[in-house]
Coordinates of C-alpha atoms and ligand atoms in Angstrom, one line a residue:
X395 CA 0.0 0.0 0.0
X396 CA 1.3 3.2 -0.9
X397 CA 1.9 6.2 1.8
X398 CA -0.6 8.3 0.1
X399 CA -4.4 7.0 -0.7
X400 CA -5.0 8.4 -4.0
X401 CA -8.8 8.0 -4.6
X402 CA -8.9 6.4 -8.5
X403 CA -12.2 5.1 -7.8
X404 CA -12.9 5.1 -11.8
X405 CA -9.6 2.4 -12.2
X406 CA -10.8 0.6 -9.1
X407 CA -13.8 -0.6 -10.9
X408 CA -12.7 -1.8 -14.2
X409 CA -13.7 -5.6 -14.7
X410 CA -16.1 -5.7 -11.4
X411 CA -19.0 -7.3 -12.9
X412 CA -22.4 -5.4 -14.1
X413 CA -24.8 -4.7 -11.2
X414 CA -28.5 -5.3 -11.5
X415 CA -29.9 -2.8 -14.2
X416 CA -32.9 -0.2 -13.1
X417 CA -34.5 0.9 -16.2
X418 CA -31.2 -0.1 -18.2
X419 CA -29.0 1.6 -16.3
X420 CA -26.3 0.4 -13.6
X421 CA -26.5 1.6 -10.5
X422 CA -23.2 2.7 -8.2
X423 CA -23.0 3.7 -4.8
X424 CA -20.0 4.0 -2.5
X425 CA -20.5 5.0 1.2
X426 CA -18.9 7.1 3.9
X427 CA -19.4 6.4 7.5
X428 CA -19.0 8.4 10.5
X429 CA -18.9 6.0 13.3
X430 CA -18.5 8.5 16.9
X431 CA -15.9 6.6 18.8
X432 CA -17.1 4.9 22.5
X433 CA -14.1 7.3 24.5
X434 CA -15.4 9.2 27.7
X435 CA -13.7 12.1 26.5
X436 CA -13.2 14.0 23.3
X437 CA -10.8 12.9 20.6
X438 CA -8.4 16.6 21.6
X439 CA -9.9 17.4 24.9
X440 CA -10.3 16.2 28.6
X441 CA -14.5 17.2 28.1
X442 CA -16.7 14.4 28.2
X443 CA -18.8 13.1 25.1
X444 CA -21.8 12.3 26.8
X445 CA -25.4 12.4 25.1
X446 CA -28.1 14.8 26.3
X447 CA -26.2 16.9 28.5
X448 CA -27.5 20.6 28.5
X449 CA -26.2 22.5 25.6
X450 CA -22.6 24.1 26.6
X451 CA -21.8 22.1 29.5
X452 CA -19.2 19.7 28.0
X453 CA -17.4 22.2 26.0
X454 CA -14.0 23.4 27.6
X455 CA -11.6 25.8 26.2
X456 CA -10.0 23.5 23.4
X457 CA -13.1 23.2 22.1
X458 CA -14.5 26.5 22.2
X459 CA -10.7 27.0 20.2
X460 CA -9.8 29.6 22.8
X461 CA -6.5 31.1 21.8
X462 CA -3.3 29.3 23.2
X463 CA -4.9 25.9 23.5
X464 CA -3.6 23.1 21.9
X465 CA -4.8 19.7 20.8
X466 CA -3.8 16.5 22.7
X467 CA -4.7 13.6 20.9
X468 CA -6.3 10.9 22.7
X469 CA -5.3 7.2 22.6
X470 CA -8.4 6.1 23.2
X471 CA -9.5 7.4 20.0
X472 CA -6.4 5.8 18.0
X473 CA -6.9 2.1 19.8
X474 CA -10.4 2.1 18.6
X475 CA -9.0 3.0 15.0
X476 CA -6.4 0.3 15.3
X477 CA -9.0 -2.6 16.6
X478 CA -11.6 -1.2 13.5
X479 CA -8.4 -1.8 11.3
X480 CA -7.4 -5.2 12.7
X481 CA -11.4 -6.0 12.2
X482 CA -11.6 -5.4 8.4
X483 CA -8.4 -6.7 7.7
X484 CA -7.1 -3.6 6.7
X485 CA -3.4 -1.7 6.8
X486 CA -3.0 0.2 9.9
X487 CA -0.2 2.7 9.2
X488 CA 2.8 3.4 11.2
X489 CA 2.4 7.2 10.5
X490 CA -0.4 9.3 9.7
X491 CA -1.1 12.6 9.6
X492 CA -3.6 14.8 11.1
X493 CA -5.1 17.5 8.9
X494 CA -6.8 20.8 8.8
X495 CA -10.1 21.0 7.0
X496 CA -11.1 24.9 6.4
X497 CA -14.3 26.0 6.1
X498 CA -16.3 28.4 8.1
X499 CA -19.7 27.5 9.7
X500 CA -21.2 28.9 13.1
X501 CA -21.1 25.5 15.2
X502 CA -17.2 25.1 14.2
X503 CA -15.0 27.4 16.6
X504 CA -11.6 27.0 15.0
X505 CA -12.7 27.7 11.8
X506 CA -11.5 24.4 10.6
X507 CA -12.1 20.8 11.4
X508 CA -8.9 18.6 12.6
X509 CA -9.3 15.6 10.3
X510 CA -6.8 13.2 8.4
X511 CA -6.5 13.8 4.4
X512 CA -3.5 11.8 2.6
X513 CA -2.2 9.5 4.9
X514 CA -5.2 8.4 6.8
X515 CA -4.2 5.5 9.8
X516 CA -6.4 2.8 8.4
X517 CA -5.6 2.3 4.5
X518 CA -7.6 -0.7 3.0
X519 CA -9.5 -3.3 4.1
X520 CA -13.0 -4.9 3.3
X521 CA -16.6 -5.8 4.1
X522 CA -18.1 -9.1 3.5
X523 CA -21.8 -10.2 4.0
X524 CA -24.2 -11.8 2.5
X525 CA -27.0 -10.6 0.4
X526 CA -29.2 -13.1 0.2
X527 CA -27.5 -16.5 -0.8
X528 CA -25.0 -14.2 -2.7
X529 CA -21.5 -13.1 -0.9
X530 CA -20.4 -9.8 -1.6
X531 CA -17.4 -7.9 -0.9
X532 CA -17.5 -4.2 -0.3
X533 CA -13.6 -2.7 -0.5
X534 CA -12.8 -0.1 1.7
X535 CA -10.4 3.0 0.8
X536 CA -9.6 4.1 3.9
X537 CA -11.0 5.1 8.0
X538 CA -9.5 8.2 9.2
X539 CA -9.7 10.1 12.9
X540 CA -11.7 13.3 13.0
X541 CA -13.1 15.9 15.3
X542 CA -17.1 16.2 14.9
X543 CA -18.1 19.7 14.9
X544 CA -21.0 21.4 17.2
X545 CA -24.7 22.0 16.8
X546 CA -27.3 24.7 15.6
X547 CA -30.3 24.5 17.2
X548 CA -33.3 26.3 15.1
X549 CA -36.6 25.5 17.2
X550 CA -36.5 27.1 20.0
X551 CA -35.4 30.3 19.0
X552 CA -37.0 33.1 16.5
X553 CA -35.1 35.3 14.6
X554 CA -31.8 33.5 15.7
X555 CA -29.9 30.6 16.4
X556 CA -28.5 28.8 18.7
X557 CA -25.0 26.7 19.3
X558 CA -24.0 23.7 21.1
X559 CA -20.9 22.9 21.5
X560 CA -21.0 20.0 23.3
X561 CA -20.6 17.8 20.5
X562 CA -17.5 19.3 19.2
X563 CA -14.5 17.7 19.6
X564 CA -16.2 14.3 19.7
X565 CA -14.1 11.4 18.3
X566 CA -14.8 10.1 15.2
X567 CA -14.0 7.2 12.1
X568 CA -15.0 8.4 8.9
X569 CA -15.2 4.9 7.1
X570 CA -15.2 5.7 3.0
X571 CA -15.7 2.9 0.5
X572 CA -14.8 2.4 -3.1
X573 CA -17.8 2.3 -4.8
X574 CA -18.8 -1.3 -5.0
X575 CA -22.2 -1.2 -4.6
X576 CA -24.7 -2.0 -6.9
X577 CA -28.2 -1.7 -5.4
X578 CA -30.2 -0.3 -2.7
X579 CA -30.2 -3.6 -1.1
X580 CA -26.9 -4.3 -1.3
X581 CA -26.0 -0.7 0.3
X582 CA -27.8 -1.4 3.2
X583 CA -26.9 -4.6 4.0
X584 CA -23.3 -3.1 3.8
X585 CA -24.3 -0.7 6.4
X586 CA -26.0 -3.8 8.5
X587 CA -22.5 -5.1 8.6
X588 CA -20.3 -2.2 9.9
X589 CA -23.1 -1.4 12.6
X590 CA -22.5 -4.7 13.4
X591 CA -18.4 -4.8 13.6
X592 CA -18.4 -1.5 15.2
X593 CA -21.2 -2.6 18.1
X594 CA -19.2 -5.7 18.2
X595 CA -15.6 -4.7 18.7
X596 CA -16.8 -1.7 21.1
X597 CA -16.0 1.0 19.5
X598 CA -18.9 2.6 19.1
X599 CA -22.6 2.3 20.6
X600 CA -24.3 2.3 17.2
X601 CA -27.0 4.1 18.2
X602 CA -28.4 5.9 14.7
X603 CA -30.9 8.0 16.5
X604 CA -28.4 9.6 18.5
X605 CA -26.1 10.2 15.7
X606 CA -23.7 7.5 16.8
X607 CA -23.7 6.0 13.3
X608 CA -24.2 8.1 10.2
X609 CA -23.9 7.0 6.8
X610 CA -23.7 9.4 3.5
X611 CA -24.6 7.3 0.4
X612 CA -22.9 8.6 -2.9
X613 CA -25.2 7.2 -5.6
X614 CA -24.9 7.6 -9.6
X615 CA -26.5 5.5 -12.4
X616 CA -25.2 5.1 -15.8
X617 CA -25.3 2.8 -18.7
X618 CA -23.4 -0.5 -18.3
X619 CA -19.8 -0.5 -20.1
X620 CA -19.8 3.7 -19.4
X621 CA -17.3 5.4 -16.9
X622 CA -18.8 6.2 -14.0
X623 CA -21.6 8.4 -13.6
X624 CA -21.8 11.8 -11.6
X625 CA -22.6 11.2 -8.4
X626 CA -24.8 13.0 -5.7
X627 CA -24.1 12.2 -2.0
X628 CA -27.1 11.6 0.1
X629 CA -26.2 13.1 3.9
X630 CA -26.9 11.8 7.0
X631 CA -29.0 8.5 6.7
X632 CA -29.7 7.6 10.2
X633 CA -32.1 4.1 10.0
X634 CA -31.6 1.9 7.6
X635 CA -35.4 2.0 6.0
X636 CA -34.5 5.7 5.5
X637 CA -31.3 4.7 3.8
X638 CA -33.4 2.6 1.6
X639 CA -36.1 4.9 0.4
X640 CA -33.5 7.8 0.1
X641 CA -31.1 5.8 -2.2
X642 CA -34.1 4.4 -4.7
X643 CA -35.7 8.1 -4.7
X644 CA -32.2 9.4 -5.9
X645 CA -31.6 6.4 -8.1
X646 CA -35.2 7.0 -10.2
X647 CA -34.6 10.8 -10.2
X648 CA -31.4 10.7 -11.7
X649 CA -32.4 8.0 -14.0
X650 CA -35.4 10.4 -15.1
X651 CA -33.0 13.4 -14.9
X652 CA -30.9 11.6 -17.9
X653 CA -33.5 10.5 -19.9
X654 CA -35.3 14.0 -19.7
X655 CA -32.1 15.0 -21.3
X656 CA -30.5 16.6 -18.3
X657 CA -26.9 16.2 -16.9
X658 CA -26.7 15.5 -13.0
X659 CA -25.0 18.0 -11.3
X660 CA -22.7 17.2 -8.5
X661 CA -24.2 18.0 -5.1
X662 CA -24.6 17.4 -1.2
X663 CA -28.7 16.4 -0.7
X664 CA -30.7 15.7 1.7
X665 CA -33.5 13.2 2.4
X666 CA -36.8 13.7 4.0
X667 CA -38.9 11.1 5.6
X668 CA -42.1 13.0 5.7
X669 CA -41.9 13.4 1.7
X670 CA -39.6 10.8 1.0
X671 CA -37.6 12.5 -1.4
X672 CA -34.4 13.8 -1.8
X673 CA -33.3 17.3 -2.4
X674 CA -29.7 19.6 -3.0
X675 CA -29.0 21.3 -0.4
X676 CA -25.7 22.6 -1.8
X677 CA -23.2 22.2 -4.6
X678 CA -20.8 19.8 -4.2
X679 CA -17.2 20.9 -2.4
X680 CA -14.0 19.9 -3.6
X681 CA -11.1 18.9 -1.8
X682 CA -9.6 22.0 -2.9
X683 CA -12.4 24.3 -1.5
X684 CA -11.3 23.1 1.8
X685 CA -7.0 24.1 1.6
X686 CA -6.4 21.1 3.8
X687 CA -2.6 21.2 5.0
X688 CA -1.1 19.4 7.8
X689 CA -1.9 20.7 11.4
X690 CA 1.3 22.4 12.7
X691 CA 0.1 21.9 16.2
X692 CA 0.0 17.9 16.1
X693 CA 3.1 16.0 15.6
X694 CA 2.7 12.4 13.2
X695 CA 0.4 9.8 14.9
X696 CA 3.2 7.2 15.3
X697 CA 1.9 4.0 16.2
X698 CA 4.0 1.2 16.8
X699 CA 4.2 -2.3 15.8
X700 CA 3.7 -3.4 19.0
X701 CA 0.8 -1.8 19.8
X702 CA -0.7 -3.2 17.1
X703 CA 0.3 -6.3 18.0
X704 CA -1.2 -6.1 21.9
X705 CA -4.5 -4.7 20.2
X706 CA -4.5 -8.0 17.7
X707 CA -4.1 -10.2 21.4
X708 CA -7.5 -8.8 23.0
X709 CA -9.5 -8.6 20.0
X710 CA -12.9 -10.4 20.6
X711 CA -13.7 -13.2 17.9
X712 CA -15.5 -11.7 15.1
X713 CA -19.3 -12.6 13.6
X714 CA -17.6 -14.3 10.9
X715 CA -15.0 -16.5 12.8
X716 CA -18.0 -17.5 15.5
X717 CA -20.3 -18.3 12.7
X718 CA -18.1 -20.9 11.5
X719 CA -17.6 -21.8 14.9
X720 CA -20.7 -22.6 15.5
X721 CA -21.3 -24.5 12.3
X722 CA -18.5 -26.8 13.2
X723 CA -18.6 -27.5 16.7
X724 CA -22.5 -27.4 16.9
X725 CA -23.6 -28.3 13.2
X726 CA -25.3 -25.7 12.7
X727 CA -27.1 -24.6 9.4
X728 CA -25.0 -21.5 7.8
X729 CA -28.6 -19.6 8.4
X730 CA -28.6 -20.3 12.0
X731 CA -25.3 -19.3 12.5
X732 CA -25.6 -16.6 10.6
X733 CA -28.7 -15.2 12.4
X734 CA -27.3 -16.1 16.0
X735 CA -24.2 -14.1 15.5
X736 CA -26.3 -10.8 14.8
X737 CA -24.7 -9.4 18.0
X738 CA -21.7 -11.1 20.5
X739 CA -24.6 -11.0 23.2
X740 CA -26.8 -13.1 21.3
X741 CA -23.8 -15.2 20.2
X742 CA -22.7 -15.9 24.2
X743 CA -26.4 -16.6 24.8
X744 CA -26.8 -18.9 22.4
X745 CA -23.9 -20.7 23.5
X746 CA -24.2 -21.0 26.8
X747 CA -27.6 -22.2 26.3
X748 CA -26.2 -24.9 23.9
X749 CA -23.3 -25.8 25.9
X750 CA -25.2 -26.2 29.3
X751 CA -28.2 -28.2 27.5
X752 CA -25.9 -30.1 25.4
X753 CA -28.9 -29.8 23.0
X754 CA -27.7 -26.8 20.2
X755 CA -30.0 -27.0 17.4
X756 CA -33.1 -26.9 19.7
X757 CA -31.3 -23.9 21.8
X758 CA -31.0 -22.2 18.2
X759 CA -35.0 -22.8 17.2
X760 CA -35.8 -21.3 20.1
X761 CA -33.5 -18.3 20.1
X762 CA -34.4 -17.4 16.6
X763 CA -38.3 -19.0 17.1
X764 CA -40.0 -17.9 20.1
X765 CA -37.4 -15.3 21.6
X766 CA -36.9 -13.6 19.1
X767 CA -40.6 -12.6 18.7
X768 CA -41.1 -12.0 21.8
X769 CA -37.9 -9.5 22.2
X770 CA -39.3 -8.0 18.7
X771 CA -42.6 -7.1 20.0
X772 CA -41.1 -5.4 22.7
X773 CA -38.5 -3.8 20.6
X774 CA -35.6 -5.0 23.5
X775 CA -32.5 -6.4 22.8
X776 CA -31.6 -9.7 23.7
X777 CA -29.4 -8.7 26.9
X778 CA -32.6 -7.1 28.3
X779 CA -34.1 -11.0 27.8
X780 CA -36.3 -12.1 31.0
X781 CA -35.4 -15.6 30.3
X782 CA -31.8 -16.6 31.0
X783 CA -29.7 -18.6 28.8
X784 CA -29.4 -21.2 31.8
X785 CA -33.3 -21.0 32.0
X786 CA -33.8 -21.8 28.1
X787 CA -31.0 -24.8 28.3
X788 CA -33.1 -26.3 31.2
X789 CA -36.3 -26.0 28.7
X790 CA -34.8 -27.9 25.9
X791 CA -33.6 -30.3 28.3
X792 CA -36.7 -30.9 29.3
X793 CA -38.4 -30.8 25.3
X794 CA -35.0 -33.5 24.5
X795 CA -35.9 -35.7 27.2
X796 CA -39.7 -36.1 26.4
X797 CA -40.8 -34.4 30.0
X798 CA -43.0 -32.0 28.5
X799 CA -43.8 -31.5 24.9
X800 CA -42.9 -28.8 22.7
X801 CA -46.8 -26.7 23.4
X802 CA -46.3 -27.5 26.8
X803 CA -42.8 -25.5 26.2
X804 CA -44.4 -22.7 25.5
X805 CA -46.4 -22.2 28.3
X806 CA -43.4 -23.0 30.7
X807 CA -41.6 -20.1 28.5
X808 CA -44.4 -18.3 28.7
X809 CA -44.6 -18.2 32.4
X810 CA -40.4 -17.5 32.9
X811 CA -41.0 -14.6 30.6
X812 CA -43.5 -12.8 32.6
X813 CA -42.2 -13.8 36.1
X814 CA -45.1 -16.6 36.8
X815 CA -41.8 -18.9 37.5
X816 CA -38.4 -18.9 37.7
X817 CA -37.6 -22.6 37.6
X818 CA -37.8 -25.1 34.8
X819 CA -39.1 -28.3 36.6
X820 CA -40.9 -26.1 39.2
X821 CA -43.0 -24.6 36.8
X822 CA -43.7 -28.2 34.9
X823 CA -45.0 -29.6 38.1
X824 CA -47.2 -26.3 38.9
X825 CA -49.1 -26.1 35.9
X826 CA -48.8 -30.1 35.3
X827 CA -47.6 -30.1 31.9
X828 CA -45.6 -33.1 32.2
X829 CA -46.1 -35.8 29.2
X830 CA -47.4 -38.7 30.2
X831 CA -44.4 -41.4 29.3
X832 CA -45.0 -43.7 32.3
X833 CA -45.5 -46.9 29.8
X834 CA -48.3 -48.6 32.4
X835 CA -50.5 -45.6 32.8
X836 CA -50.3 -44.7 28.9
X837 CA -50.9 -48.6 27.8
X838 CA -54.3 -49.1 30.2
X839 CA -55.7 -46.0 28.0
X840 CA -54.7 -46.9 24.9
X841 CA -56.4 -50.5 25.4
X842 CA -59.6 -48.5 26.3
X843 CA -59.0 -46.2 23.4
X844 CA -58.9 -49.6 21.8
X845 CA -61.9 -51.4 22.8
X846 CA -64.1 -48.3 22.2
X847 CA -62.9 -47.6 19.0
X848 CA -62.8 -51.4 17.2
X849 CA -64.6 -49.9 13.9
X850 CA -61.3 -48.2 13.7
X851 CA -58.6 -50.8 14.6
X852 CA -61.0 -53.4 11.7
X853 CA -60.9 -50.4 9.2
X854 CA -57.0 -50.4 9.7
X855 CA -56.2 -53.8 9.6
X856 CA -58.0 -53.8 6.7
X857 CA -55.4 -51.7 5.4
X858 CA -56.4 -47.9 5.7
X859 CA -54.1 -46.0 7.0
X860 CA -55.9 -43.1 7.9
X861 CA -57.5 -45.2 11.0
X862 CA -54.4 -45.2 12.9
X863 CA -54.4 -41.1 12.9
X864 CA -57.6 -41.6 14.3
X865 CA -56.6 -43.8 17.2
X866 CA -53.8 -41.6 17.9
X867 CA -56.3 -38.4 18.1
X868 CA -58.6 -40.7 20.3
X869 CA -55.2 -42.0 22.4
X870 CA -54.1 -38.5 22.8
X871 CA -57.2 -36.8 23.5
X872 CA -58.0 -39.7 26.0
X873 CA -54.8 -38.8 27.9
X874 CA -55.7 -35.1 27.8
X875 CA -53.2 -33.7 25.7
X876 CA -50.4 -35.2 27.9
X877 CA -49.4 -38.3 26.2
X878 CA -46.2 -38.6 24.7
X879 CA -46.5 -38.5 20.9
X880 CA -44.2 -40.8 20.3
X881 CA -44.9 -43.0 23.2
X882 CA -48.3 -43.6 22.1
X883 CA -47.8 -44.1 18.3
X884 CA -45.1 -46.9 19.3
X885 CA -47.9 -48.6 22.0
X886 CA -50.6 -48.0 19.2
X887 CA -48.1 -50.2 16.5
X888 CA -47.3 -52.8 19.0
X889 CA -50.7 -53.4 19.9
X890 CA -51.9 -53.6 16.5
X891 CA -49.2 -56.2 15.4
Ligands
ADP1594 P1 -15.9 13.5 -0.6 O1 -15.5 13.6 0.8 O2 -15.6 14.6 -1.5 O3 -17.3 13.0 -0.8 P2 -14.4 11.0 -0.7 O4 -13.3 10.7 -1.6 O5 -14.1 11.1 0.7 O6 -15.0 12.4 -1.3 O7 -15.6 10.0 -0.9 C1 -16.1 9.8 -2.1 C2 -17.2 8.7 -1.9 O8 -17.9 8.6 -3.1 C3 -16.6 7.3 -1.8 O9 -17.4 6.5 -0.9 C4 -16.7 6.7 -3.1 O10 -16.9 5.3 -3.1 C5 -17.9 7.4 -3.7 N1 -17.9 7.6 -5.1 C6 -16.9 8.1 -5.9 N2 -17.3 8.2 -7.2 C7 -18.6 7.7 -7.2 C8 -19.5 7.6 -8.3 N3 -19.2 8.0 -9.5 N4 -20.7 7.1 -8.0 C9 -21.0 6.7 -6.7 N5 -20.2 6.8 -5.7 C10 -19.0 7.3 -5.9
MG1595 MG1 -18.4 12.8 0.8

């Protein structure tokens, strides 16, 4: 990898293969990221980065750019850069440089942002996920660390605005991809997967309504075989149904744009949910609007090799590496491991419901099956759960052994979930859900069942199978739901001959 990232995003994508046509036309979108950083304090100061504070009350004088303040970088910020690096498999580089972006807007004190521009500390790397059966690879160009810059607040003021400040100075990882992607779909399921590695590496919270994770989508359309297209950057997505309505508005209207006979100008827009259309809200910047040079007041970010190297020793396994896992060591289908490693909680949950029950593919219907619904409805992750991981594995236990069947499972989850119980067998023997497996009880009913039903047992010794269903309806409903099933199926055949 070279020293400086050159973006030749045009050479990148020779001999990638055609995307999905919309209308005949190819659709491109590359992405940039800003992921805010999971430090107390702010990537230059000693203020903390805390959400919701009253407005003003975590900025301190490097952030308010007070004169004779300086920046001190925080390592924090940079481990988190390195750990995102080591994630994506990416270069981390021994020597970067910070930057200074100038431009001049109200809620940025200094007059310019400190950023990274030609030698950004994580070079490379790339994405992989699934869209649908199909595995895609999404290249990145490059993460660098930035300041984010304050606030204006518009509502509660007339005739003015106000600033915030708090939010200057917070650390973040702009994330920028080559533009790989082909789709709408395939954009957001990109997204899906760096909310997940960040959230699951700790870097960053991931929360989108906070602004924790904001994604700009840089979409243009043009006929297969043609250079790239001009692109408009869509600012800001923060849910990723948004993402998806903004990027197929933009897709159509430049498509229409095109055939109306219209170039597409290069420009910043926004989207908005209530209309759900997108709009310019300014002409596009270039890099040279900006006069970025390096900032005299921060030296090289060296990092050493061996700091990478005692990152790389207490990284947490990745989605990818535990999926496997858990397809070898559990046989698991791809799609359950897949879905299970959506988070490292529900990862840990699942496992240690499958290792204490011994019982993994059951543990994972259930997770996926009645858990997740439940969680769902409530709109609560599964750390917030009301049924343990130990509780579940003493469940399926039960379901593997034949105690209680897999409707009678359901009430017994039903009652840890709203508090009705708290134990397993205690609950079984409360509401008497056990199956009935006790071979002397089950055979004197199924001889009754027998003797009142002999129109039946004739019809299916005369061959029709059908009758046995019918004794096994009559068998079960004699034992009130509790029999066995497959208890009394094998007494039914034995006693039939
Ligand atoms: P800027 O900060 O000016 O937007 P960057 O180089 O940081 O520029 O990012 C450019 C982004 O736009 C990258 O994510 C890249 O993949 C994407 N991109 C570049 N050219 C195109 C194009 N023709 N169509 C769609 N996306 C593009
Ligand atoms: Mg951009």
């Amino acid at each position: 990898m070279s020293e400086t990232v050159v973006n030749t995003f045009e050479a990148q994508q020779q001999g990638r293969p055609t995307g999905p046509l919309v209308a005949g036309y190819e659709v491109i979108i590359g992405f940039e990221t800003h992921a805010q950083l999971s430090t107390q304090s702010k990537i230059f100061s000693r203020a903390a980065t805390a959400f919701g504070a009253e407005p003003n009350t975590q900025a301190c004088a490097v952030d308010l750019a007070l004169p004779g303040t300086l920046p001190v970088m925080n390592k924090g910020a940079v481990e988190r850069a390195i750990q995102f690096g080591l994630a994506i498999g990416a270069h981390v580089a021994p020597r970067s440089i910070f930057a200074r972006k100038n431009y001049f807007y109200p809620d940025l004190p200094k007059g310019y942002q400190i950023s990274q521009f030609e030698i950004p500390v994580v070079q490379g790397g790339a994405i992989e996920f699934f869209l649908g059966d199909e595995k895609k690879t999404v290249r990145l160009v490059r993460a660098h660390l930035e300041e984010d810059a304050g606030k204006s607040l518009h509502e509660d003021f007339i005739g003015q605005s106000g600033i915030d400040l708090n939010r200057a100075g917070t650390p973040l990882l702009e994330i920028v991809t080559e533009p790989d992607m082909r789709s709408s779909a395939e954009a957001v399921a990109y997204a899906k997967e760096l909310h997940k590695i960040v959230t699951w590496i700790g870097i960053c919270d991931g929360n989108m309504q906070e602004g924790s994770f904001r994604c700009d989508a840089n979409v243009s359309v043009r006929k297969p075989g043609q250079p790239l297209g001009t692109r408009r950057e869509i600012k800001n997505l923060n849910s990723f149904k948004f993402m998806q309505q903004a990027i197929d508005f933009e897709i159509r209207w430049q498509i229409e744009q095109i055939e109306d006979g219209h170039a597409i100008q290069q420009a910043t827009v926004l989207f908005n949910p209530d209309t759900g259309e997108t709009r310019a809200m300014r002409t596009k910047e270039d890099a040279a609007d900006y006069r970025y040079f390096p900032d005299p007041d921060l030296p090289p970010l060296v990092i050493a090799d061996d700091w990478v190297a005692r990152v790389k020793a207490q990284m947490p396994e990745l989605p990818r590496a535990m999926a496997a896992r858990f397809v070898a060591d559990y046989g698991l289908p791809e799609y359950d491991a897949t879905t299970l490693t959506q988070s490292r909680v529900m990862g840990a949950y699942f496992e240690a419901a499958a290792k204490a029950s011994g019982q993994a593919k059951l543990v994972s219907n259930w997770v996926m099956g009645e858990l997740s619904r439940r969680l769902n409805t409530q709109e609560a992750g599964i750390e917030t759960s009301p049924v343990s991981a130990a509780q579940l594995a003493q469940l399926v236990a039960r379901i593997a052994d034949g105690t209680i069947s897999n409707n009678a499972a359901k009430q017994v989850f039903d009652a840890l979930w709203t508090g009705d119980g708290t134990e397993v067998d205690a609950v079984i023997d409360a509401k008497g859900l056990k199956q009935m497996s006790d071979t002397g009880e089950l055979e004197s009913i199924i001889d009754a069942v027998l003797a009142a039903n002999a129109d039946n047992v004739a019809q299916y010794k005369a061959g029709k199978e059908k009758a046995f269903n019918a004794l096994v309806g009559q068998a079960m409903k004699a034992t009130k739901g509790k029999g066995n099933p497959a208890q009394v199926n094998a007494l039914l055949k034995q006693k039939l001959g």
